[in-house]
XYZ file of C-alpha atoms in Angstrom:
491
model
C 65.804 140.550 117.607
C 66.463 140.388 121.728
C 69.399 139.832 123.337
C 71.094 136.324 123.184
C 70.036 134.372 125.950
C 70.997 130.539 125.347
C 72.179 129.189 122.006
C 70.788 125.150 120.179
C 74.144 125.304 117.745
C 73.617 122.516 116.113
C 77.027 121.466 115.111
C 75.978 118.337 112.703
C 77.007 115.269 111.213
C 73.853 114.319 109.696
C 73.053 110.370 109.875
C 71.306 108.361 107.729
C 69.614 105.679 109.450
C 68.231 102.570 108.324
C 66.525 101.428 111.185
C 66.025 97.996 111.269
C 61.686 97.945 112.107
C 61.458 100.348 109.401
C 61.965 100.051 105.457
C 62.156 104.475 105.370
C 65.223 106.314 105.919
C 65.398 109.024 108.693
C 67.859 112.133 108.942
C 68.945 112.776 112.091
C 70.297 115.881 113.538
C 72.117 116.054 117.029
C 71.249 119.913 118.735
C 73.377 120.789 121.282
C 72.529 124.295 123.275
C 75.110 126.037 125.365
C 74.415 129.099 128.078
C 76.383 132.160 128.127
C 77.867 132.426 131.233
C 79.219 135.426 130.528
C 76.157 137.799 129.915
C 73.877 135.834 132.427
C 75.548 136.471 136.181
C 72.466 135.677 138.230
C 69.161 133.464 136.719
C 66.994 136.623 137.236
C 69.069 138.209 134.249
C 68.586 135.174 132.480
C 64.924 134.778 133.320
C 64.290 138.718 132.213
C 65.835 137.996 128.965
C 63.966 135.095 128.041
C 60.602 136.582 129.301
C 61.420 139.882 127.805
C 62.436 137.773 124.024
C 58.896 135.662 124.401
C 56.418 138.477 124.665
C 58.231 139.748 121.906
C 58.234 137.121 119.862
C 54.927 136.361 120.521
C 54.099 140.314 119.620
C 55.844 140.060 116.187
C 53.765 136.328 115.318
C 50.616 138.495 115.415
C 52.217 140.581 112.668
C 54.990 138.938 109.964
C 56.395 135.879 109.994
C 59.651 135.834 111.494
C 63.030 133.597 112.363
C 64.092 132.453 116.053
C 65.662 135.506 118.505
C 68.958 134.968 119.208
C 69.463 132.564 122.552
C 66.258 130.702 122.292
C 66.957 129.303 119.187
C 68.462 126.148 117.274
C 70.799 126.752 113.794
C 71.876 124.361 111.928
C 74.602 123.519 109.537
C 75.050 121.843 105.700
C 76.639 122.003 102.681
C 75.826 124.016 99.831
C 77.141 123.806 96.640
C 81.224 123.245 97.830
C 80.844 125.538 101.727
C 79.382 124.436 104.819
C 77.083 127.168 105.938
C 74.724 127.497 109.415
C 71.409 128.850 109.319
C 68.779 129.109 112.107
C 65.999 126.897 112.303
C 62.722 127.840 112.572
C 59.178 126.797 112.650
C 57.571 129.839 111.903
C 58.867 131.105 108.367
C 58.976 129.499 105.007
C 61.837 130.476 103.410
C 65.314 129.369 102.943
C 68.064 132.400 102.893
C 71.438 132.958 104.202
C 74.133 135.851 103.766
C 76.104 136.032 100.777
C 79.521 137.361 100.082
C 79.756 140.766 99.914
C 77.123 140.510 102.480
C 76.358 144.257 104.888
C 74.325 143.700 107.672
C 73.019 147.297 109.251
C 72.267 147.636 112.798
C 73.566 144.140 113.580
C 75.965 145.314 116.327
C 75.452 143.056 119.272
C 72.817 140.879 117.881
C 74.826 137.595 118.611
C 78.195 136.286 119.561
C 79.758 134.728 116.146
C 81.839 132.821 117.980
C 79.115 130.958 119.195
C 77.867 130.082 115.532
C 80.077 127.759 113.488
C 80.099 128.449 109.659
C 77.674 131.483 109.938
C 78.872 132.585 106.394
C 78.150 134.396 104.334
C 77.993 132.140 101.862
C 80.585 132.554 98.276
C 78.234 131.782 95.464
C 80.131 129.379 93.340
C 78.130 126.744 91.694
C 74.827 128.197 92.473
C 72.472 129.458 89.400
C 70.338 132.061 89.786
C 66.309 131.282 89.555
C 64.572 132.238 86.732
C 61.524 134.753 86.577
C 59.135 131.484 85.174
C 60.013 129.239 87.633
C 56.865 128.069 90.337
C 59.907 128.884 93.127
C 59.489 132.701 91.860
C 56.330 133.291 91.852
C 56.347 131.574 95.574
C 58.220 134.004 96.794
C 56.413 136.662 95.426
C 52.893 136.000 97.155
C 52.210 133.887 93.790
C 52.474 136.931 91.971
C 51.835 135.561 87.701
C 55.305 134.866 85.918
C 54.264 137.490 83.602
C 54.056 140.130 85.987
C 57.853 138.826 87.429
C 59.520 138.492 84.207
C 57.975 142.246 83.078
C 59.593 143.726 86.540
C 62.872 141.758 85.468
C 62.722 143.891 81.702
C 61.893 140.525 78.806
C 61.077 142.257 76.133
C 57.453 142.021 75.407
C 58.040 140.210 72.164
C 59.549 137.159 74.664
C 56.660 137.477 76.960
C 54.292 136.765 74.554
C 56.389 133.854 73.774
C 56.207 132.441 76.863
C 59.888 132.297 77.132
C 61.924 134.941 79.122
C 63.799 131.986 81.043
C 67.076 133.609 80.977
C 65.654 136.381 83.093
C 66.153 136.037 86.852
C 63.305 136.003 89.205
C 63.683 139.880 90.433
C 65.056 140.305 93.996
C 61.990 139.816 97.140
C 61.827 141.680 100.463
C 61.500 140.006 103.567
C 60.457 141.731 107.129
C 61.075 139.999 110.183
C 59.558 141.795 113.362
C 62.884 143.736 113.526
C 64.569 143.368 110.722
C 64.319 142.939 107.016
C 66.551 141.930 103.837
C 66.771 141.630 100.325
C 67.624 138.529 98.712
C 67.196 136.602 95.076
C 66.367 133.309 94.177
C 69.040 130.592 93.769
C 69.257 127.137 93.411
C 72.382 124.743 94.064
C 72.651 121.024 95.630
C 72.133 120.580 99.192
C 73.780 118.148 101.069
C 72.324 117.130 104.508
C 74.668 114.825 105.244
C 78.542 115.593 106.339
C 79.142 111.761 105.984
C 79.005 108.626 103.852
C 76.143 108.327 102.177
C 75.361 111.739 101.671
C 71.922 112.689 101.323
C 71.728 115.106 98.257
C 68.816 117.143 97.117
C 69.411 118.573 93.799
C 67.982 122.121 92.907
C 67.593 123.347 95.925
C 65.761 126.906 96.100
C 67.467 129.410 98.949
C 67.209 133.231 98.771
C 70.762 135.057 98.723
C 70.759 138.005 100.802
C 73.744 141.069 100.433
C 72.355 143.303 102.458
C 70.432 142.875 105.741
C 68.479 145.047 108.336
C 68.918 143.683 111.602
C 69.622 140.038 110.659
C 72.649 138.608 110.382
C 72.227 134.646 110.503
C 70.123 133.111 107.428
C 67.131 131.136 108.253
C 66.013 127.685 107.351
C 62.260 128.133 107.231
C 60.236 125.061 108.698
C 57.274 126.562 108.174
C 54.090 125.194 105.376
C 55.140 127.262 102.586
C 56.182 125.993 99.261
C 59.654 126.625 99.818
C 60.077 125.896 103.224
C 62.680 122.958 104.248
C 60.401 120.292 104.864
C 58.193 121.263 101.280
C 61.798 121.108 99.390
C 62.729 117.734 101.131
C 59.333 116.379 100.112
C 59.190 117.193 96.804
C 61.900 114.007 96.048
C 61.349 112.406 99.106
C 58.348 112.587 100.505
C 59.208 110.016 103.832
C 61.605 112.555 104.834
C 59.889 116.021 104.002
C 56.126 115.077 105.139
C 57.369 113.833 108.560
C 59.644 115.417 111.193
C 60.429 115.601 115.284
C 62.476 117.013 117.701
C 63.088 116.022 121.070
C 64.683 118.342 123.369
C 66.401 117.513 126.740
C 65.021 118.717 129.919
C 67.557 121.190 130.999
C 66.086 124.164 133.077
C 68.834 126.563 132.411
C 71.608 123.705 134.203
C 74.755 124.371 132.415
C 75.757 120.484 132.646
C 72.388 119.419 131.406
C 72.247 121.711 128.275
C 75.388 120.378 127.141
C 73.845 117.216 126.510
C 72.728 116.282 122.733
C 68.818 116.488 121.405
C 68.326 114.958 118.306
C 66.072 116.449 115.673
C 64.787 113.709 113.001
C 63.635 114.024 109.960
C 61.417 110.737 108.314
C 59.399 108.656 110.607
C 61.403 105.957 112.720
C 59.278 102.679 113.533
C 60.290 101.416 116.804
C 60.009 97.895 118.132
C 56.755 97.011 119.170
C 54.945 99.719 117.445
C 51.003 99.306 117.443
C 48.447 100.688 115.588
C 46.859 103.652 116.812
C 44.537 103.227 119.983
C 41.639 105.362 122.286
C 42.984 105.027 125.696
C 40.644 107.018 128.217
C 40.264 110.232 126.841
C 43.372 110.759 124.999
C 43.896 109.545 120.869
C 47.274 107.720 121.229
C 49.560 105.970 118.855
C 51.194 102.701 119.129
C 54.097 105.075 119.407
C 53.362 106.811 122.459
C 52.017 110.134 120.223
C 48.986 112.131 121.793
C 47.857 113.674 118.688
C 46.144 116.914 117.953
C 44.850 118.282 114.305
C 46.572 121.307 112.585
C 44.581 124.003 112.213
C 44.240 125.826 108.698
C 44.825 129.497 108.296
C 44.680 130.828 105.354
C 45.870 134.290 106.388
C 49.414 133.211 108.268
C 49.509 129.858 106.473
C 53.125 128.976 107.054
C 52.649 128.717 111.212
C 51.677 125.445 112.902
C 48.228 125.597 114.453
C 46.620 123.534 117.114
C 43.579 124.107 119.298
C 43.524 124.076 122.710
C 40.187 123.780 124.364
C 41.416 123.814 128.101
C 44.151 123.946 131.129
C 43.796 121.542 134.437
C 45.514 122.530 137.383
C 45.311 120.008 139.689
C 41.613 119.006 139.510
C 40.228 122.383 138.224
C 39.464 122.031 134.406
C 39.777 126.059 133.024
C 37.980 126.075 129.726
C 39.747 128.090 127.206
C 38.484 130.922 125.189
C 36.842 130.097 122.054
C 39.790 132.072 120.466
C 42.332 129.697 121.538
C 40.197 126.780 120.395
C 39.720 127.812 116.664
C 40.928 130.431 113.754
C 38.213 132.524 112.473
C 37.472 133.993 108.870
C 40.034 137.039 109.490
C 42.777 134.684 110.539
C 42.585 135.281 114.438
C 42.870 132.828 117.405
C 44.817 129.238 117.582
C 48.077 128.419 119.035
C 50.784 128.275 117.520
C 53.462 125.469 118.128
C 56.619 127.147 118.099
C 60.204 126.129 118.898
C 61.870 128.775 118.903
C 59.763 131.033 121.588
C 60.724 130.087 125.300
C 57.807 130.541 127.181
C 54.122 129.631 126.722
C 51.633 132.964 126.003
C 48.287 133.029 126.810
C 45.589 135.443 126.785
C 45.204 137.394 129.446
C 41.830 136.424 130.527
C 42.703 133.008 130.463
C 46.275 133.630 132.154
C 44.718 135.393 135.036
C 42.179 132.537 135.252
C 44.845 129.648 135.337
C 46.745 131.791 137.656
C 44.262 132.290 139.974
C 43.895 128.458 140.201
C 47.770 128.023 141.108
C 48.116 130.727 143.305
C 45.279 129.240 145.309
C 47.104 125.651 146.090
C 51.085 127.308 145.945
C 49.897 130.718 147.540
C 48.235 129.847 150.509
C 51.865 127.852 151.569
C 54.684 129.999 150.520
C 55.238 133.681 150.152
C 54.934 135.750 147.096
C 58.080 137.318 145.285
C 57.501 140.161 143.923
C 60.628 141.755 143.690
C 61.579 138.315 142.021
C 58.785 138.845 139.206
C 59.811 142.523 138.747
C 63.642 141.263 138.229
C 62.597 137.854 135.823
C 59.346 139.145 134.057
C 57.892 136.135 135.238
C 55.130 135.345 137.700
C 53.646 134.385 139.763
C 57.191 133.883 142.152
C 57.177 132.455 145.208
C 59.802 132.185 148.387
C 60.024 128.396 148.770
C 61.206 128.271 152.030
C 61.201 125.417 154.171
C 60.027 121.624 153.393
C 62.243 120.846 150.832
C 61.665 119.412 147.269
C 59.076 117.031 148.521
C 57.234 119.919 150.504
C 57.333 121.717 146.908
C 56.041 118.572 144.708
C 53.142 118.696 147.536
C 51.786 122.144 146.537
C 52.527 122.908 142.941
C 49.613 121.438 141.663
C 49.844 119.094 138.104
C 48.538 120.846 135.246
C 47.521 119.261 131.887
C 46.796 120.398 128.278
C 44.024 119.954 126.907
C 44.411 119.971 122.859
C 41.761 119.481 120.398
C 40.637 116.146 119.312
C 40.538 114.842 123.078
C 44.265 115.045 123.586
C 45.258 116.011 127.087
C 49.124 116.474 127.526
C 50.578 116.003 131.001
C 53.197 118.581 131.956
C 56.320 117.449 134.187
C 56.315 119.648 137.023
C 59.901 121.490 135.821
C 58.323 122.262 132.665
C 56.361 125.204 133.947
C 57.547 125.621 137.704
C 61.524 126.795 138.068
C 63.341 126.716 141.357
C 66.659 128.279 141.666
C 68.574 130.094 143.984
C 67.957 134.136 143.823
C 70.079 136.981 145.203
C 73.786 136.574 146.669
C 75.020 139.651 144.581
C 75.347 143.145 146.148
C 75.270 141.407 149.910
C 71.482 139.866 149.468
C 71.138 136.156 151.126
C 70.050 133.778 148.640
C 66.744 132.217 148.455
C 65.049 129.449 146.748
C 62.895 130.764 144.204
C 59.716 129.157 141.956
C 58.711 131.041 139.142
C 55.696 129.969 136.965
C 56.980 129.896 133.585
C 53.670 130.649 131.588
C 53.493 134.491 130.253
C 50.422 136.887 129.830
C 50.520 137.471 126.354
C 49.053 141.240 126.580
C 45.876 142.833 125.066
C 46.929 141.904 121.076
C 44.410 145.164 120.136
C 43.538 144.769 116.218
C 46.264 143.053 115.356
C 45.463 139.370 113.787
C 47.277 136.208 114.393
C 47.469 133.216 116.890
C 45.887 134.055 120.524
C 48.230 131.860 122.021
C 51.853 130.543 121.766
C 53.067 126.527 123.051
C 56.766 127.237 123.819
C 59.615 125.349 123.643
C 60.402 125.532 128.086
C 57.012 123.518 127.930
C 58.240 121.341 124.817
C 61.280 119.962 126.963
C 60.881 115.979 127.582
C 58.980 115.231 124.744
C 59.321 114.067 120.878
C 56.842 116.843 119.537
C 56.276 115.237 115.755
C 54.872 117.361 112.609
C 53.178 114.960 110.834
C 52.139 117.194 107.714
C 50.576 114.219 105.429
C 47.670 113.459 107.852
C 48.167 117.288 108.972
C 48.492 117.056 112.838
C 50.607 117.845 115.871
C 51.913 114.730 118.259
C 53.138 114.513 121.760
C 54.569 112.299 123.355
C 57.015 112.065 126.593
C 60.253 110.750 125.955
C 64.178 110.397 127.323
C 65.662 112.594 124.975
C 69.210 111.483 125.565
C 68.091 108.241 125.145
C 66.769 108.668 122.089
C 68.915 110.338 120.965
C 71.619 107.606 121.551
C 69.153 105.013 120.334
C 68.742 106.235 116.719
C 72.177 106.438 116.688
């Protein structure tokens, strides 16, 4: 994992709402995100951390599955068994593990700031029973490896085998890589509470790995991802309102230390609000009563745990840039898609199509302010420009709009400050400061023979709207929303 650049601790009560336009019950979690100030002295050390985490992130999707880095990520907390323990959150794995007590984590000096993590374990195994070799949850986490095979490596006696019994045999230990990191953890099952007050939500059985020893990694992960023992899958398998449905909204904040104080919720269940219509074709776009744009989910059947859209194009301004046919669709070796991820920063591309959309934005920004390139050798980000003179209003003159354009005619509008940032560079070692915009898309780098998505959605781009999973009718929703609002709505 990269260094720790900002931090979603999501210090939780959960809430269980009853809303009143709506006979289903909704979790909801409030994220709250805080910068270090300490590490981060100027934005351009900020900016180079991000970047640097992104393309890194984005280099380890095309390989294993693996959990948020460090400072672009959201954890969050709940109650297993009798202890309250924090995990991170992420999108792109499907498995539940945390650290247990005695619980060695190698090469885990400097990874994050436990301070900054409340309840990060590990975890004293109490009322937890371990998972036996002949349980479904086993052979999950074994690549659906046959019980048979699972209770043999866990030593039943043949005679039992042939009996079909063996169930007070544990499910043998599983190894899991991460991009840097790896651990080895069992299967266990407890009750998980998601709820730290009255009425508690309780799901009984609950399968996590336990992990003593760690490579690299020492926060668990709660896996979001489409495996069968993945959060959501878990949730749905008692209540499927809940499991088959969640959203996150997160506050526009562009690194503003006031601003990322302020509280995103993350909701799990679908919430009907007032006035809600059927769904609708307006213009081009599919849109719910709701507000949703909607785009399908994508099937892979190589890296089936990450959420896949299509994206068939990028406008900026007027100029519609087709996307490569890799970006629009997954082919029979598991290559191509984009992958909607919340826990990467920035938005990857391929480099074709980077150079193509960049092209297009340096020819309406470029021909009015100066390029930085000292500033894009500093951030990792680019193109930079010196936005001198005119003012904001100057500024929202030149940067020209640019849309998404998703599969299933669903174009996405982008707010200008979700992929243009202006801040102040320099002032340190005698420089004068100058107003800086950065274009916060990345190249995402020749990929070689590697397979995976060909392009990554961020979570900078995600910022000011409700992005909804909506795994029963298997599709990805967008809509543009006042997070704090909403937030203080549902609540």
């Amino acid at each position: 994992m990269g260094s720790p650049v900002f931090l979603i601790a999501i210090t939780i009560t959960f809430t269980i709402l009853h809303l009143s336009s709506s006979t289903s019950s909704v979790l909801v979690f409030p994220l709250t995100h805080s910068l270090s100030n300490s590490r981060y002295s100027t934005p351009s050390h900020l900016l180079k951390s991000t970047s640097t985490n992104s393309a890194a992130r984005f280099r380890r999707h095309r390989q294993v599955s693996l959990p948020l880095n460090p400072g672009s990520d959201y954890t969050l907390s709940f109650t297993l068994g009798s202890q309250t323990i924090s995990l991170y959150m992420d999108t792109g794995s499907d498995v539940v593990w945390l650290p247990c007590h005695p619980f060695e984590c190698m090469l885990c000096e400097g990874k994050y700031n436990p301070a900054a993590i409340p309840n990060a374990g590990p975890l004293n195994l109490t009322s937890a029973k371990p998972v036996t070799c002949k349980s479904p949850a086993c052979s999950a986490v074994h690549s659906s490896l046959p019980s048979s095979d699972l209770c043999a490596i866990a030593n039943c006696p043949l005679d039992e085998l042939e009996t079909s019994d063996c169930r007070k045999f544990s499910c043998p230990a599983f190894y899991y890589a991460y991009g840097d990191g790896s651990l080895i953890a069992k299967l266990y099952q407890d009750n998980l509470s998601l709820s730290l007050s009255s009425p508690d939500f309780v799901l009984k059985d609950f399968t996590f790995g336990c992990a003593h020893t760690a490579l690299g990694e020492p926060i668990g992960v709660a896996g979001f991802g489409r495996g069968a023992l993945s959060m959501p899958a878990q949730l749905a398998r008692s209540s499927p309102e809940i499991g088959n449905y969640f959203s996150y909204c997160l506050v526009s904040h562009s690194f503003d230390d006031n601003r990322v104080r302020i509280q995103s919720p993350l909701i799990l269940g679908r919430y009907k609000s007032a006035g809600e219509n059927k769904e609708k074709q307006s213009g081009e776009n599919q849109i719910g009563g709701d507000g949703y744009v909607y785009t399908p989910m994508l099937k892979n059947k190589k890296h089936p745990y990450f959420y896949y859209v299509g994206l068939d194009g990028v406008s900026v301004g007027r100029k519609r840039i087709p996307a490569p046919e890799s970006l629009q669709r997954i082919d029979g070796k598991g290559n191509g898609g984009m992958v909607v991820d919340s826990g990467t920063t920035y938005t990857m591309l391929p480099p074709e199509f980077y150079n193509s959309v960049v092209t297009e934005f340096g020819k309406r920004v470029g021909s009015v302010y100066k390029r930085a390139g000292e500033v894009e050798d500093r951030t990792g980000l680019g193109p930079c420009y010196y936005m001198t003179g005119g003012g904001d209003k100057a500024a929202a003159g030149v940067v020209p709009p640019l849309l998404w354009h998703f599969a299933g005619n669903s174009s996405v509008v982008m707010p200008r400050r979700n992929y243009f940032y202006e801040f102040l560079d320099g002032g340190d070692d005698g420089k004068v400061k100058r107003k800086v915009g950065c274009l916060m898309l990345m190249n995402g780098g020749d990929v070689g023979e590697s397979s995976g998505p060909a392009g990554l959605l961020g979570n900078y781009q995600q910022q000011g709207f409700e992005v909804v999973y909506d795994l029963e009718k298997g599709r990805v929703g967008f809509a543009r929303r006042k997070c704090a609002s909403l937030w203080k709505n549902l609540n």
